[in-house]
mmCIF file with all atom_site columns, C-alpha atoms in Angstrom:
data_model
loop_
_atom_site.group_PDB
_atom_site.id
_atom_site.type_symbol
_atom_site.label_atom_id
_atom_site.label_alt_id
_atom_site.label_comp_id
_atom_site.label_asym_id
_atom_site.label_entity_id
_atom_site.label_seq_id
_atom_site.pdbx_PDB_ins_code
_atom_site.Cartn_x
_atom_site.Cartn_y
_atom_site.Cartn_z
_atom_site.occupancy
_atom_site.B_iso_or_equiv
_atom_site.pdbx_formal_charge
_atom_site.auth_seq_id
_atom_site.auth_comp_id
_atom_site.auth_asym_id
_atom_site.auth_atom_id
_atom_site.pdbx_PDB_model_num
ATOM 1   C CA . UNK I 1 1   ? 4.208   -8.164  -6.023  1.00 0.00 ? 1   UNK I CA 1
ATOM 2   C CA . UNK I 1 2   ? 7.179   -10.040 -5.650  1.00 0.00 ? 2   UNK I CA 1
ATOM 3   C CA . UNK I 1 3   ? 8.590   -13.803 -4.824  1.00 0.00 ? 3   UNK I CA 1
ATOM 4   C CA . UNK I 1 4   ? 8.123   -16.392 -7.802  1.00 0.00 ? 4   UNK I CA 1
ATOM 5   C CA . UNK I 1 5   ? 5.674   -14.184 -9.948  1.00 0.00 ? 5   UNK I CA 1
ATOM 6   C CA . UNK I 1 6   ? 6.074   -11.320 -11.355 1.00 0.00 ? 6   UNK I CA 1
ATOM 7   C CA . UNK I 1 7   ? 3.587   -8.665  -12.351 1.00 0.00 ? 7   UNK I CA 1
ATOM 8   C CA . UNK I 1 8   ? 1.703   -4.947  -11.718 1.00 0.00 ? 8   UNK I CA 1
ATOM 9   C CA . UNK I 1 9   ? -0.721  -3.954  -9.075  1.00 0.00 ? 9   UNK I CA 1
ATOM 10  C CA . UNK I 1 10  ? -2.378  -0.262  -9.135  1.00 0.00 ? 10  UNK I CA 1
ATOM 11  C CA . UNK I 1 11  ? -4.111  0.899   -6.487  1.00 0.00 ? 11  UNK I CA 1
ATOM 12  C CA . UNK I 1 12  ? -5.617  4.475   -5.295  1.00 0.00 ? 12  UNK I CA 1
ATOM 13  C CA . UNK I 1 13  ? -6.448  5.667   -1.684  1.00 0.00 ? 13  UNK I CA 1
ATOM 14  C CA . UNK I 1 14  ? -8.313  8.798   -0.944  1.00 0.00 ? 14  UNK I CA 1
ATOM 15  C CA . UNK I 1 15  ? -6.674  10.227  3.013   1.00 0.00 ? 15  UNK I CA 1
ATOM 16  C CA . UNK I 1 16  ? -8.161  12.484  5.167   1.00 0.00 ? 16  UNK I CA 1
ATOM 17  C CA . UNK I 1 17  ? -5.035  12.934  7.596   1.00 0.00 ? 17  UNK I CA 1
ATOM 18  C CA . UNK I 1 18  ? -4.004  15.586  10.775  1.00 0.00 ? 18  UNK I CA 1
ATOM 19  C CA . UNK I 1 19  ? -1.000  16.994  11.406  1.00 0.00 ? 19  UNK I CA 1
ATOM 20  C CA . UNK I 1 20  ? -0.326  17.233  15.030  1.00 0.00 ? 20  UNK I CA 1
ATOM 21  C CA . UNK I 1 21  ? 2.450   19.458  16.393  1.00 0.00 ? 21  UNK I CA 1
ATOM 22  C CA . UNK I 1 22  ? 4.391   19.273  12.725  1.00 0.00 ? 22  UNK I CA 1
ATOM 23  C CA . UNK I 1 23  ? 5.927   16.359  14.446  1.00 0.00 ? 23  UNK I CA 1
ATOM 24  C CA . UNK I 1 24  ? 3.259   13.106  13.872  1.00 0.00 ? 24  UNK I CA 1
ATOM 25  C CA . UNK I 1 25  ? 0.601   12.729  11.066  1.00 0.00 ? 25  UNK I CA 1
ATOM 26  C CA . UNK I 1 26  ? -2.394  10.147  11.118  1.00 0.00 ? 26  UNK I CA 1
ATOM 27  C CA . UNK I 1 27  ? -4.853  9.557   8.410   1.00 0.00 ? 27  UNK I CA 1
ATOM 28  C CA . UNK I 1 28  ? -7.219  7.345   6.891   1.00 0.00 ? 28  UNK I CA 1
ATOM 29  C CA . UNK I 1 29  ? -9.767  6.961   3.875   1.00 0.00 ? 29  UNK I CA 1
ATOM 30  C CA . UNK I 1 30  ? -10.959 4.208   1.560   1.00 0.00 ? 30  UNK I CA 1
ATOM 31  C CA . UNK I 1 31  ? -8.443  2.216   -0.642  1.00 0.00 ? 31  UNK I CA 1
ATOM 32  C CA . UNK I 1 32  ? -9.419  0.317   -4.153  1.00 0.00 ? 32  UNK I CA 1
ATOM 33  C CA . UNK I 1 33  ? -6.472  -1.869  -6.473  1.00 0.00 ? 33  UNK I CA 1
ATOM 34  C CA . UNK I 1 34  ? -6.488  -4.493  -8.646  1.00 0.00 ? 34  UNK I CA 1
ATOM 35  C CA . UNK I 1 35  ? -3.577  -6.862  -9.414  1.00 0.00 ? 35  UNK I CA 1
ATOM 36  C CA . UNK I 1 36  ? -2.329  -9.246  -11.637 1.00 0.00 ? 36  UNK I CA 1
ATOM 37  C CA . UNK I 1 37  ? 0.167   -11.528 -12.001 1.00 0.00 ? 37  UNK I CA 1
ATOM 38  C CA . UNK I 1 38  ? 2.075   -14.649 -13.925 1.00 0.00 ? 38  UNK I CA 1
ATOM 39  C CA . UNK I 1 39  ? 5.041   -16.620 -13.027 1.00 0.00 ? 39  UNK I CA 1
ATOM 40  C CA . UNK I 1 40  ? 6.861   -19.808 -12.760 1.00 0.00 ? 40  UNK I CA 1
ATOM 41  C CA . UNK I 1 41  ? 7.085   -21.370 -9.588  1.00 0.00 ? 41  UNK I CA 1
ATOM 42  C CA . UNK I 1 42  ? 9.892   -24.231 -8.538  1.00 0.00 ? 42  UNK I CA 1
ATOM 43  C CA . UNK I 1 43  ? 8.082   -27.444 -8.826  1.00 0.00 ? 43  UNK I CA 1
ATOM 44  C CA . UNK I 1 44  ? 5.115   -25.700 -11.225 1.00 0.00 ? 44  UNK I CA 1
ATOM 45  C CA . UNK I 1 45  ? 4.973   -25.151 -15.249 1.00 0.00 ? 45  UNK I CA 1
ATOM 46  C CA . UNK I 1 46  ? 2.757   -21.887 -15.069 1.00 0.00 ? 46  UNK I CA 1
ATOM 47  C CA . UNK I 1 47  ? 0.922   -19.695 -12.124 1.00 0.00 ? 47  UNK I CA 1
ATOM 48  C CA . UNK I 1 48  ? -0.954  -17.096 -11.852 1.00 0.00 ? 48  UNK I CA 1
ATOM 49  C CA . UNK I 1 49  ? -2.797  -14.511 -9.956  1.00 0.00 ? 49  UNK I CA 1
ATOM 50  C CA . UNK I 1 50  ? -5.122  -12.096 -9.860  1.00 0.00 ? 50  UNK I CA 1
ATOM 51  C CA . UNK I 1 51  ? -8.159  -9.951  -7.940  1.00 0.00 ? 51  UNK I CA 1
ATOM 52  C CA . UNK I 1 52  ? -10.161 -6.765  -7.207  1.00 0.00 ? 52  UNK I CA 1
ATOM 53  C CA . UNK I 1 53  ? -9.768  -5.323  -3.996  1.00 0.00 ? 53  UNK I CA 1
ATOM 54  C CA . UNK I 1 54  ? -11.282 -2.818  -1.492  1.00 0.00 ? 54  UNK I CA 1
ATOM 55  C CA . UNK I 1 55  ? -11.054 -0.990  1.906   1.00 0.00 ? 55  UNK I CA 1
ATOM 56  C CA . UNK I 1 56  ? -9.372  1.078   3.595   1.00 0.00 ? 56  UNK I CA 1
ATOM 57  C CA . UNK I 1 57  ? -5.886  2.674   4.100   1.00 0.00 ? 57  UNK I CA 1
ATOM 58  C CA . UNK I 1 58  ? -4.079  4.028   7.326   1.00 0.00 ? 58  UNK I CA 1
ATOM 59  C CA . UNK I 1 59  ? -1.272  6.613   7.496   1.00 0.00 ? 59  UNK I CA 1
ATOM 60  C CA . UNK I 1 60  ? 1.273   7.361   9.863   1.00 0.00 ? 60  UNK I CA 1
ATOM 61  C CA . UNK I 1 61  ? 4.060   9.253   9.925   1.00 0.00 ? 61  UNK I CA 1
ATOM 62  C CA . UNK I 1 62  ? 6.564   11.428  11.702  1.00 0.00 ? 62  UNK I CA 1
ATOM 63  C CA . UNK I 1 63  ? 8.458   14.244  10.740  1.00 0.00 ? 63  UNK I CA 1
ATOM 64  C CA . UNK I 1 64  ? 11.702  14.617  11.947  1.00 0.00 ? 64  UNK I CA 1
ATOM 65  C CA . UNK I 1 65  ? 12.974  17.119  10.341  1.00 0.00 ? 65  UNK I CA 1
ATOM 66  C CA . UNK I 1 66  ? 11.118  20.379  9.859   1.00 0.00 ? 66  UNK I CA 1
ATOM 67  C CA . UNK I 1 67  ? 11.532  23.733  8.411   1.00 0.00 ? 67  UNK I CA 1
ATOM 68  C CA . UNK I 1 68  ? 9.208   26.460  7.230   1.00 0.00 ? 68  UNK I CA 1
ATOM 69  C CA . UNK I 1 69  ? 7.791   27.175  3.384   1.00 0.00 ? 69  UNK I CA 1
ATOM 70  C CA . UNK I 1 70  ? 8.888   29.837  1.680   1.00 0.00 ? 70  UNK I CA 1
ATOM 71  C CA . UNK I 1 71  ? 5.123   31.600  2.000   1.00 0.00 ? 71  UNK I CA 1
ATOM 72  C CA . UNK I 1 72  ? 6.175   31.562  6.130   1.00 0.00 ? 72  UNK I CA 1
ATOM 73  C CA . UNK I 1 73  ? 2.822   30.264  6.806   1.00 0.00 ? 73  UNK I CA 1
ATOM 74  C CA . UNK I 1 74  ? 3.216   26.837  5.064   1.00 0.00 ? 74  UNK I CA 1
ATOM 75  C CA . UNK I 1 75  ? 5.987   23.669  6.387   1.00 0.00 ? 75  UNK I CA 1
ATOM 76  C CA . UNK I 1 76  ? 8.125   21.084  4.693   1.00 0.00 ? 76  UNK I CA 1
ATOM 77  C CA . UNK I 1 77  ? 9.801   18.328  6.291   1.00 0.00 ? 77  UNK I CA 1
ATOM 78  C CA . UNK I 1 78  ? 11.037  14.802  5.631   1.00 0.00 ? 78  UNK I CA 1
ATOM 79  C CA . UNK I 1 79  ? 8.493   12.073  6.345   1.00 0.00 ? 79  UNK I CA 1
ATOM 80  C CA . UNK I 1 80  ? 8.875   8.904   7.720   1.00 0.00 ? 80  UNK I CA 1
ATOM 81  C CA . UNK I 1 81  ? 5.744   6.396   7.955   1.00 0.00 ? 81  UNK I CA 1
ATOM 82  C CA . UNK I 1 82  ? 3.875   3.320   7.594   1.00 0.00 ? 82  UNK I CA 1
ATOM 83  C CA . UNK I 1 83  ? 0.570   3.053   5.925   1.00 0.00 ? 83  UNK I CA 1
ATOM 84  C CA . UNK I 1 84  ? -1.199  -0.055  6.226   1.00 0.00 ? 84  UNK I CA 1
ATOM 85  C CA . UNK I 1 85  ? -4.028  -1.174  3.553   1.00 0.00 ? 85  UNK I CA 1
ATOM 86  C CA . UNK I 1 86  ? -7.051  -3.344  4.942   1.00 0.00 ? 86  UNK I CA 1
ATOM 87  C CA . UNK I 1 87  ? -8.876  -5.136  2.188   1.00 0.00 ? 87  UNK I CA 1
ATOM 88  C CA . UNK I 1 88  ? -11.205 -7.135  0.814   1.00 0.00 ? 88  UNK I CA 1
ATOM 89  C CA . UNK I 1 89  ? -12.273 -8.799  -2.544  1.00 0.00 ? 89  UNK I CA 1
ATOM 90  C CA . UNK I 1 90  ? -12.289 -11.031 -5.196  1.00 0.00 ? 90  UNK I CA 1
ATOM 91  C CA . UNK I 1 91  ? -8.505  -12.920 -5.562  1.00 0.00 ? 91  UNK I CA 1
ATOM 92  C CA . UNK I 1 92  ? -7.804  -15.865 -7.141  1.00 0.00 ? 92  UNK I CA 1
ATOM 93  C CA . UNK I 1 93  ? -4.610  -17.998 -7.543  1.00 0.00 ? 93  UNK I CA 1
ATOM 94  C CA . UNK I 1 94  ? -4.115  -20.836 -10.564 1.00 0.00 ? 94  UNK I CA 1
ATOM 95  C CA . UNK I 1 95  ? -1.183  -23.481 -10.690 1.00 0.00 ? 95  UNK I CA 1
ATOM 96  C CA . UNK I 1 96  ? -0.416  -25.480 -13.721 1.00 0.00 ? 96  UNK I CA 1
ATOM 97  C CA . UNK I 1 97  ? 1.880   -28.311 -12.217 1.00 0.00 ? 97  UNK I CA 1
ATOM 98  C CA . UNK I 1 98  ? 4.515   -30.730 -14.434 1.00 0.00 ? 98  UNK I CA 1
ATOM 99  C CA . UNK I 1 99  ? 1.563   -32.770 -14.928 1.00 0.00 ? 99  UNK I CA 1
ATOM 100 C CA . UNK I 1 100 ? -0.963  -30.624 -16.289 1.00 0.00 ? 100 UNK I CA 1
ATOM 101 C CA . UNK I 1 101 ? -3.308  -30.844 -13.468 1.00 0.00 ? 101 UNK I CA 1
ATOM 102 C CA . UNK I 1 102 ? -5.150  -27.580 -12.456 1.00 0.00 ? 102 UNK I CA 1
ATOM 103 C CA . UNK I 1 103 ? -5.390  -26.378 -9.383  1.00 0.00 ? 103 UNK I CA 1
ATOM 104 C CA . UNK I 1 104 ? -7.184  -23.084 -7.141  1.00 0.00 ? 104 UNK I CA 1
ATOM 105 C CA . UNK I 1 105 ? -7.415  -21.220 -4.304  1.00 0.00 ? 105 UNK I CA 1
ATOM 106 C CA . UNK I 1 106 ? -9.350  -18.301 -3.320  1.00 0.00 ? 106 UNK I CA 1
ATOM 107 C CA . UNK I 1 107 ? -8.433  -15.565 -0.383  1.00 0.00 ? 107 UNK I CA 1
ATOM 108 C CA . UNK I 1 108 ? -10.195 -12.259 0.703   1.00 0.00 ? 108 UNK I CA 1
ATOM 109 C CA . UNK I 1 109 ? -8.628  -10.706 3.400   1.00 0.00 ? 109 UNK I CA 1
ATOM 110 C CA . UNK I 1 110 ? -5.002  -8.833  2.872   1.00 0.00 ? 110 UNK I CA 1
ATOM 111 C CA . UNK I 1 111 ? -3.121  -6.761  4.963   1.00 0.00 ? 111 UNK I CA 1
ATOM 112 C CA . UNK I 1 112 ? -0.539  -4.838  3.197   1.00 0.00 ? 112 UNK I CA 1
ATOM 113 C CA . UNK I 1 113 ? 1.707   -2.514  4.980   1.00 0.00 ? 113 UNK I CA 1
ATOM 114 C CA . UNK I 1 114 ? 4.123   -0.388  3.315   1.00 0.00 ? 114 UNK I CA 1
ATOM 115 C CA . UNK I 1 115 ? 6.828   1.814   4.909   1.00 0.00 ? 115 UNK I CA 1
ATOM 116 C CA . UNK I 1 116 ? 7.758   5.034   3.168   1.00 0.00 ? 116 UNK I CA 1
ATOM 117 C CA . UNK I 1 117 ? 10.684  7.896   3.244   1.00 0.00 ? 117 UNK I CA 1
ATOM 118 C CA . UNK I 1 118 ? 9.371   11.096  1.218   1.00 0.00 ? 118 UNK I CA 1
ATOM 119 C CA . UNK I 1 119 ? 8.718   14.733  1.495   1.00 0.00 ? 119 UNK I CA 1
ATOM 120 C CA . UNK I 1 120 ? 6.043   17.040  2.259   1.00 0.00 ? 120 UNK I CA 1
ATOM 121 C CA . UNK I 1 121 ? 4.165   19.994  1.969   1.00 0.00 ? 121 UNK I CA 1
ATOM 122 C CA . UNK I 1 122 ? 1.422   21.049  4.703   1.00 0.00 ? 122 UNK I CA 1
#
């Protein structure tokens, strides 16, 4: 979460990916997270934000550099990817303007795609 608010969001994916070639890597599997948030916009006294969400999560990634574990049957390599979560739910948003009015809006579709540099294991 970033921009005007501030605050945490956990989620948790389950993947079932393939490794093709030890060069590319695609997956996908159900996604849950919940977020919440808090802030003070320009031209607002108090915001915040908040939800439940579900779906799903896809993987993919390529591995450009590749060597062999130290088993000989197992790899390593540096990963490079994009997953991209799909999902629905319950999210809310609250304003508090300079003149104590209240106001809300509701969404329940997000895409959230997230690019990644990391090492693995297969």
């Amino acid at each position: 979460i970033f921009g005007d608010l501030g605050g945490v969001n956990l989620g948790v994916a389950v993947l079932a990916d393939f490794t093709f070639d030890d060069t590319f890597q695609i997956g996908a599997g159900p996604d849950i997270g919940a977020f919440a948030a808090i802030g003070s916009p320009a031209g607002t006294a108090l915001s915040t934000a908040g939800g439940e969400l579900y779906g799903g999560r896809l993987h993919f990634a390529a591995f450009p550099l590749v060597g062999d574990g130290e088993d000989g049957v197992r790899r390593k390599g540096l990963a490079l990817g994009i997953d991209v979560r799909l999902l629905v739910g319950a999210v809310g948003f609250a304003s508090l303007d300079t003149s104590l009015n209240a106001s809300s809006s509701a969404t329940d579709f997000i895409v959230s795609p997230m690019a990644f540099i990391g090492y693995e294991a297969f």
